[in-house]
N, C-alpha and C. Protein backbone atom coordinates (compact mmCIF):
# COMPACT_ATOMS: atom_id res chain seq x y z
N MET A 1 -11.43 14.80 15.19
CA MET A 1 -10.78 14.22 14.02
C MET A 1 -11.83 13.89 12.99
N GLY A 2 -12.58 12.80 13.09
CA GLY A 2 -13.70 12.53 12.23
C GLY A 2 -13.39 11.95 10.87
N ASP A 3 -12.14 11.99 10.42
CA ASP A 3 -11.79 11.46 9.11
C ASP A 3 -11.73 9.93 9.15
N ASN A 4 -12.09 9.31 8.04
CA ASN A 4 -11.96 7.86 7.89
C ASN A 4 -10.48 7.51 8.02
N ILE A 5 -10.17 6.45 8.77
CA ILE A 5 -8.78 6.08 9.02
C ILE A 5 -8.00 5.83 7.72
N MET A 6 -8.64 5.25 6.71
CA MET A 6 -7.94 4.99 5.45
C MET A 6 -7.66 6.28 4.68
N GLU A 7 -8.48 7.29 4.86
CA GLU A 7 -8.22 8.58 4.22
C GLU A 7 -7.01 9.27 4.83
N CYS A 8 -6.62 8.85 6.03
CA CYS A 8 -5.50 9.45 6.75
C CYS A 8 -4.20 8.68 6.54
N LYS A 9 -4.27 7.58 5.80
CA LYS A 9 -3.11 6.70 5.65
C LYS A 9 -2.55 6.78 4.24
N VAL A 10 -1.22 6.87 4.15
CA VAL A 10 -0.58 6.90 2.84
C VAL A 10 0.41 5.74 2.71
N PHE A 11 0.56 5.29 1.50
CA PHE A 11 1.54 4.27 1.14
C PHE A 11 2.77 4.99 0.62
N VAL A 12 3.94 4.62 1.11
CA VAL A 12 5.19 5.18 0.61
C VAL A 12 6.03 4.02 0.10
N GLY A 13 6.27 4.00 -1.19
CA GLY A 13 7.03 2.92 -1.81
C GLY A 13 8.31 3.39 -2.45
N ASN A 14 9.08 2.46 -2.95
CA ASN A 14 10.36 2.69 -3.59
C ASN A 14 11.39 3.24 -2.60
N ILE A 15 11.28 2.80 -1.35
CA ILE A 15 12.25 3.20 -0.32
C ILE A 15 13.44 2.26 -0.42
N PRO A 16 14.66 2.80 -0.61
CA PRO A 16 15.83 1.92 -0.63
C PRO A 16 15.93 1.13 0.68
N LEU A 17 16.33 -0.12 0.58
CA LEU A 17 16.38 -0.98 1.75
C LEU A 17 17.37 -0.50 2.81
N ASN A 18 18.37 0.27 2.40
CA ASN A 18 19.36 0.78 3.35
C ASN A 18 19.01 2.19 3.86
N ALA A 19 17.81 2.66 3.56
CA ALA A 19 17.41 4.02 3.94
C ALA A 19 17.26 4.16 5.46
N ASN A 20 17.50 5.37 5.95
CA ASN A 20 17.33 5.69 7.36
C ASN A 20 15.86 6.06 7.57
N MET A 21 15.13 5.22 8.28
CA MET A 21 13.69 5.42 8.45
C MET A 21 13.38 6.62 9.35
N GLU A 22 14.29 6.97 10.25
CA GLU A 22 14.10 8.17 11.07
C GLU A 22 14.09 9.41 10.17
N GLU A 23 14.98 9.43 9.18
CA GLU A 23 15.02 10.55 8.23
C GLU A 23 13.74 10.61 7.41
N LEU A 24 13.23 9.45 7.02
CA LEU A 24 11.98 9.40 6.28
C LEU A 24 10.84 9.96 7.12
N LYS A 25 10.79 9.54 8.38
CA LYS A 25 9.75 10.02 9.29
C LYS A 25 9.84 11.54 9.45
N THR A 26 11.04 12.05 9.63
CA THR A 26 11.24 13.50 9.76
C THR A 26 10.77 14.22 8.51
N MET A 27 11.11 13.68 7.35
CA MET A 27 10.71 14.29 6.08
C MET A 27 9.19 14.34 5.96
N PHE A 28 8.49 13.25 6.30
CA PHE A 28 7.04 13.22 6.15
C PHE A 28 6.31 13.95 7.27
N ALA A 29 6.99 14.22 8.36
CA ALA A 29 6.39 15.01 9.44
C ALA A 29 6.18 16.46 9.01
N GLU A 30 6.84 16.87 7.94
CA GLU A 30 6.65 18.23 7.39
C GLU A 30 5.20 18.45 6.96
N TYR A 31 4.49 17.37 6.65
CA TYR A 31 3.14 17.49 6.10
C TYR A 31 2.05 17.44 7.17
N GLY A 32 2.42 17.13 8.40
CA GLY A 32 1.43 17.09 9.47
C GLY A 32 1.80 16.08 10.53
N LYS A 33 0.98 16.02 11.56
CA LYS A 33 1.24 15.12 12.68
C LYS A 33 1.04 13.67 12.27
N ILE A 34 2.10 12.88 12.48
CA ILE A 34 2.05 11.46 12.17
C ILE A 34 1.52 10.71 13.39
N VAL A 35 0.48 9.91 13.17
CA VAL A 35 -0.10 9.10 14.24
C VAL A 35 0.65 7.78 14.36
N SER A 36 0.99 7.18 13.22
CA SER A 36 1.76 5.93 13.24
C SER A 36 2.53 5.76 11.94
N ILE A 37 3.65 5.05 12.07
CA ILE A 37 4.47 4.71 10.90
C ILE A 37 5.16 3.40 11.21
N ASN A 38 5.21 2.53 10.23
CA ASN A 38 5.95 1.28 10.38
C ASN A 38 7.42 1.61 10.09
N MET A 39 8.26 1.52 11.11
CA MET A 39 9.66 1.91 10.96
C MET A 39 10.53 0.80 10.38
N LYS A 40 9.94 -0.38 10.15
CA LYS A 40 10.70 -1.46 9.52
C LYS A 40 10.63 -1.27 8.01
N ASN A 41 11.76 -1.41 7.36
CA ASN A 41 11.81 -1.25 5.91
C ASN A 41 12.38 -2.54 5.33
N GLN A 42 11.59 -3.60 5.38
CA GLN A 42 12.08 -4.89 4.91
C GLN A 42 11.73 -5.16 3.45
N LYS A 43 10.77 -4.42 2.92
CA LYS A 43 10.32 -4.69 1.55
C LYS A 43 10.34 -3.45 0.67
N GLY A 44 10.88 -2.34 1.17
CA GLY A 44 10.97 -1.15 0.35
C GLY A 44 9.72 -0.28 0.36
N PHE A 45 8.84 -0.48 1.34
CA PHE A 45 7.67 0.38 1.46
C PHE A 45 7.25 0.47 2.91
N THR A 46 6.42 1.46 3.20
CA THR A 46 5.84 1.60 4.53
C THR A 46 4.50 2.30 4.42
N PHE A 47 3.78 2.35 5.52
CA PHE A 47 2.52 3.08 5.60
C PHE A 47 2.66 4.13 6.69
N ILE A 48 2.17 5.31 6.40
CA ILE A 48 2.18 6.40 7.37
C ILE A 48 0.75 6.84 7.59
N GLN A 49 0.35 6.91 8.84
CA GLN A 49 -0.99 7.39 9.17
C GLN A 49 -0.88 8.77 9.79
N TYR A 50 -1.62 9.71 9.22
CA TYR A 50 -1.65 11.08 9.70
C TYR A 50 -2.87 11.31 10.58
N GLU A 51 -2.83 12.44 11.27
CA GLU A 51 -3.93 12.81 12.14
C GLU A 51 -5.18 13.18 11.34
N SER A 52 -4.98 13.69 10.12
CA SER A 52 -6.13 14.08 9.30
C SER A 52 -5.93 13.71 7.84
N ALA A 53 -7.04 13.59 7.13
CA ALA A 53 -7.00 13.30 5.70
C ALA A 53 -6.33 14.45 4.94
N GLU A 54 -6.51 15.66 5.42
CA GLU A 54 -5.88 16.83 4.78
C GLU A 54 -4.35 16.69 4.80
N ASN A 55 -3.80 16.26 5.93
CA ASN A 55 -2.35 16.06 6.02
C ASN A 55 -1.89 14.94 5.10
N ALA A 56 -2.68 13.88 5.00
CA ALA A 56 -2.34 12.77 4.11
C ALA A 56 -2.29 13.26 2.66
N LYS A 57 -3.25 14.09 2.27
CA LYS A 57 -3.27 14.64 0.91
C LYS A 57 -2.04 15.51 0.66
N LYS A 58 -1.64 16.28 1.65
CA LYS A 58 -0.42 17.10 1.52
C LYS A 58 0.80 16.21 1.34
N ALA A 59 0.86 15.12 2.08
CA ALA A 59 1.99 14.19 1.98
C ALA A 59 2.04 13.54 0.60
N ILE A 60 0.89 13.19 0.07
CA ILE A 60 0.84 12.57 -1.26
C ILE A 60 1.32 13.57 -2.31
N ALA A 61 0.82 14.80 -2.23
CA ALA A 61 1.20 15.83 -3.21
C ALA A 61 2.68 16.19 -3.09
N GLY A 62 3.17 16.33 -1.87
CA GLY A 62 4.55 16.75 -1.67
C GLY A 62 5.56 15.64 -1.74
N GLY A 63 5.15 14.42 -1.45
CA GLY A 63 6.09 13.31 -1.39
C GLY A 63 6.25 12.53 -2.67
N GLN A 64 5.25 12.58 -3.55
CA GLN A 64 5.32 11.80 -4.80
C GLN A 64 6.52 12.24 -5.62
N ASP A 65 7.33 11.27 -6.00
CA ASP A 65 8.55 11.47 -6.81
C ASP A 65 9.63 12.28 -6.10
N ARG A 66 9.46 12.52 -4.81
CA ARG A 66 10.49 13.23 -4.05
C ARG A 66 11.69 12.30 -3.87
N GLU A 67 12.88 12.85 -4.02
CA GLU A 67 14.10 12.07 -3.90
C GLU A 67 14.39 11.78 -2.44
N PHE A 68 14.70 10.52 -2.15
CA PHE A 68 15.06 10.12 -0.80
C PHE A 68 16.06 8.97 -0.88
N SER A 69 17.22 9.15 -0.31
CA SER A 69 18.28 8.12 -0.30
C SER A 69 18.58 7.58 -1.69
N GLY A 70 18.58 8.46 -2.67
CA GLY A 70 18.95 8.08 -4.03
C GLY A 70 17.83 7.51 -4.88
N ALA A 71 16.59 7.52 -4.37
CA ALA A 71 15.46 6.99 -5.15
C ALA A 71 14.30 7.97 -5.11
N ASN A 72 13.47 7.95 -6.15
CA ASN A 72 12.26 8.77 -6.16
C ASN A 72 11.14 7.96 -5.52
N LEU A 73 10.54 8.54 -4.49
CA LEU A 73 9.50 7.84 -3.75
C LEU A 73 8.19 7.74 -4.54
N ASN A 74 7.45 6.69 -4.26
CA ASN A 74 6.12 6.49 -4.82
C ASN A 74 5.14 6.65 -3.64
N VAL A 75 4.40 7.75 -3.64
CA VAL A 75 3.51 8.05 -2.51
C VAL A 75 2.09 8.15 -3.04
N LYS A 76 1.19 7.37 -2.42
CA LYS A 76 -0.20 7.41 -2.85
C LYS A 76 -1.12 7.07 -1.68
N GLN A 77 -2.40 7.28 -1.90
CA GLN A 77 -3.40 6.98 -0.89
C GLN A 77 -3.39 5.48 -0.60
N ALA A 78 -3.37 5.12 0.66
CA ALA A 78 -3.46 3.71 1.03
C ALA A 78 -4.92 3.27 0.88
N PHE A 79 -5.11 2.01 0.63
CA PHE A 79 -6.47 1.48 0.54
C PHE A 79 -6.52 0.14 1.23
N LYS A 80 -7.68 -0.21 1.69
CA LYS A 80 -7.87 -1.48 2.38
C LYS A 80 -7.87 -2.59 1.35
N LYS A 81 -7.05 -3.58 1.59
CA LYS A 81 -6.98 -4.72 0.69
C LYS A 81 -8.24 -5.56 0.84
N ASP A 82 -8.86 -5.90 -0.27
CA ASP A 82 -10.05 -6.75 -0.24
C ASP A 82 -9.58 -8.20 -0.17
N ILE A 83 -9.87 -8.86 0.93
CA ILE A 83 -9.37 -10.21 1.13
C ILE A 83 -10.44 -11.26 0.85
N THR A 84 -11.39 -10.92 0.01
CA THR A 84 -12.42 -11.92 -0.30
C THR A 84 -11.80 -13.02 -1.15
N LEU A 85 -12.35 -14.18 -1.03
CA LEU A 85 -11.84 -15.31 -1.79
C LEU A 85 -12.26 -15.20 -3.25
N MET A 86 -11.50 -15.83 -4.09
CA MET A 86 -11.85 -15.86 -5.51
C MET A 86 -13.21 -16.55 -5.66
N PRO A 87 -14.01 -16.10 -6.62
CA PRO A 87 -15.31 -16.77 -6.81
C PRO A 87 -15.09 -18.22 -7.21
N PRO A 88 -16.00 -19.08 -6.82
CA PRO A 88 -15.84 -20.50 -7.16
C PRO A 88 -15.83 -20.69 -8.66
N GLN A 89 -15.07 -21.65 -9.11
CA GLN A 89 -14.93 -21.91 -10.55
C GLN A 89 -16.02 -22.82 -11.08
N GLY A 90 -16.86 -23.34 -10.21
CA GLY A 90 -17.94 -24.21 -10.66
C GLY A 90 -17.49 -25.65 -10.77
N ASP A 91 -18.41 -26.50 -11.04
CA ASP A 91 -18.12 -27.93 -11.18
C ASP A 91 -17.59 -28.17 -12.58
N ARG A 92 -16.38 -28.60 -12.67
CA ARG A 92 -15.75 -28.78 -13.97
C ARG A 92 -15.86 -30.24 -14.46
N SER A 93 -16.63 -31.06 -13.78
CA SER A 93 -16.69 -32.47 -14.15
C SER A 93 -17.25 -32.66 -15.56
N GLU A 94 -18.23 -31.82 -15.96
CA GLU A 94 -18.79 -31.94 -17.31
C GLU A 94 -17.75 -31.56 -18.36
N GLU A 95 -16.99 -30.49 -18.10
CA GLU A 95 -15.94 -30.08 -19.03
C GLU A 95 -14.93 -31.21 -19.20
N ASN A 96 -14.58 -31.84 -18.08
CA ASN A 96 -13.60 -32.92 -18.15
C ASN A 96 -14.12 -34.09 -18.97
N LEU A 97 -15.41 -34.40 -18.82
CA LEU A 97 -15.97 -35.50 -19.60
C LEU A 97 -15.97 -35.17 -21.08
N GLU A 98 -16.32 -33.91 -21.41
CA GLU A 98 -16.34 -33.52 -22.82
C GLU A 98 -14.94 -33.56 -23.40
N ALA A 99 -13.96 -33.12 -22.63
CA ALA A 99 -12.59 -33.08 -23.12
C ALA A 99 -12.03 -34.49 -23.31
N GLN A 100 -12.54 -35.46 -22.53
CA GLN A 100 -12.03 -36.81 -22.63
C GLN A 100 -12.72 -37.60 -23.74
N GLY A 101 -13.76 -37.03 -24.26
CA GLY A 101 -14.47 -37.73 -25.34
C GLY A 101 -15.43 -38.77 -24.77
N GLY A 102 -16.23 -39.34 -25.61
CA GLY A 102 -17.25 -40.26 -25.15
C GLY A 102 -16.82 -41.70 -25.13
N GLY A 103 -15.65 -42.00 -25.60
CA GLY A 103 -15.25 -43.41 -25.64
C GLY A 103 -15.79 -44.04 -26.91
N GLY A 104 -16.19 -45.17 -26.98
CA GLY A 104 -16.80 -45.85 -28.12
C GLY A 104 -16.20 -45.47 -29.46
N GLY A 105 -16.32 -46.26 -30.44
CA GLY A 105 -15.71 -45.92 -31.71
C GLY A 105 -16.55 -46.27 -32.90
N ASP A 106 -17.83 -46.45 -32.77
CA ASP A 106 -18.65 -46.84 -33.92
C ASP A 106 -18.93 -45.67 -34.76
């Protein structure tokens, strides 16, 4: 195999919530051997992992805007979500003091 796992994974969105996921799996199996697929469709999308990056590319090319259960699918390369924390905002105590003014009235 040798392909990076993320290169083998595709995102499939705009799936109607009442869609038959077995039919979706059968449709995407046309592009190559599926290693895994999340068969739950609770949010209108799923991820499909193929055996090779080549099959994933075929699925993206063939599945994008393809009609399924009355909707055009959104198919693209999956990517790893970066879960790093937001950079610190710094100490805002000086800003707060400036915004509050210096007091005094002479």
